[in-house]
């Protein structure tokens, strides 16, 4: 039997999503945006660049680039 559609692999950890948002908020409060990097973000969040890029194509497309009030973060 072939299953089509839906996600494959294990589900993404929601805690990583939240830790990325919290890390973004902390880093942006401490540094100018031009000094911001994915490397700094994932180090602060305690995760890896791969985990970030599995979720977002870039910093500009991540929920961290959108205000929390939008409900996406």
Coordinates of C-alpha atoms in Angstrom, one line a residue:
X1 CA 0.0 0.0 0.0
X2 CA 1.4 3.4 -1.0
X3 CA 0.7 6.4 1.2
X4 CA 0.6 9.8 -0.5
X5 CA 0.6 13.3 0.9
X6 CA 1.4 14.4 4.4
X7 CA 4.7 14.9 6.1
X8 CA 7.5 12.3 6.1
X9 CA 10.0 11.7 8.7
X10 CA 9.7 12.6 12.4
X11 CA 7.8 15.7 13.4
X12 CA 9.7 18.9 14.1
X13 CA 10.2 19.8 17.7
X14 CA 8.1 22.8 18.6
X15 CA 10.6 23.7 21.3
X16 CA 13.2 24.5 18.7
X17 CA 10.8 26.9 17.0
X18 CA 10.2 28.8 20.2
X19 CA 13.9 28.8 21.2
X20 CA 14.7 30.4 17.8
X21 CA 12.2 33.1 18.4
X22 CA 13.4 33.8 21.9
X23 CA 17.0 33.8 20.8
X24 CA 16.2 36.2 18.0
X25 CA 14.5 38.6 20.4
X26 CA 17.4 38.5 22.8
X27 CA 20.1 39.0 20.1
X28 CA 18.2 41.8 18.3
X29 CA 18.0 43.7 21.6
X30 CA 21.7 43.3 22.1
X31 CA 23.1 43.9 18.6
X32 CA 22.4 45.9 15.5
X33 CA 20.6 43.9 12.8
X34 CA 23.5 44.2 10.4
X35 CA 25.6 42.1 12.9
X36 CA 23.0 39.4 13.1
X37 CA 23.7 35.9 11.7
X38 CA 22.2 32.5 11.5
X39 CA 25.3 31.2 13.3
X40 CA 24.7 33.5 16.3
X41 CA 21.0 32.8 16.3
X42 CA 21.4 29.0 16.4
X43 CA 24.2 29.2 19.0
X44 CA 21.9 31.2 21.3
X45 CA 19.0 28.9 20.6
X46 CA 21.0 25.8 21.3
X47 CA 20.3 24.2 18.0
X48 CA 22.0 23.8 14.6
X49 CA 22.0 25.7 11.3
X50 CA 20.4 22.6 9.7
X51 CA 17.5 22.8 12.2
X52 CA 17.1 26.5 11.2
X53 CA 17.2 25.9 7.5
X54 CA 14.8 23.0 7.7
X55 CA 12.3 25.5 8.9
X56 CA 13.2 28.7 7.0
X57 CA 15.0 29.6 3.8
X58 CA 16.7 32.6 5.3
X59 CA 16.5 35.1 8.1
X60 CA 14.3 37.2 5.9
X61 CA 11.7 34.4 5.5
X62 CA 11.7 33.2 9.1
X63 CA 8.9 34.1 11.6
X64 CA 11.5 36.0 13.5
X65 CA 11.4 38.6 10.8
X66 CA 7.7 39.1 11.5
X67 CA 6.3 40.7 14.7
X68 CA 5.0 38.2 17.3
X69 CA 1.6 39.8 17.2
X70 CA 0.9 38.3 13.7
X71 CA 0.4 34.9 15.2
X72 CA 3.1 33.2 13.1
X73 CA 5.7 33.1 15.8

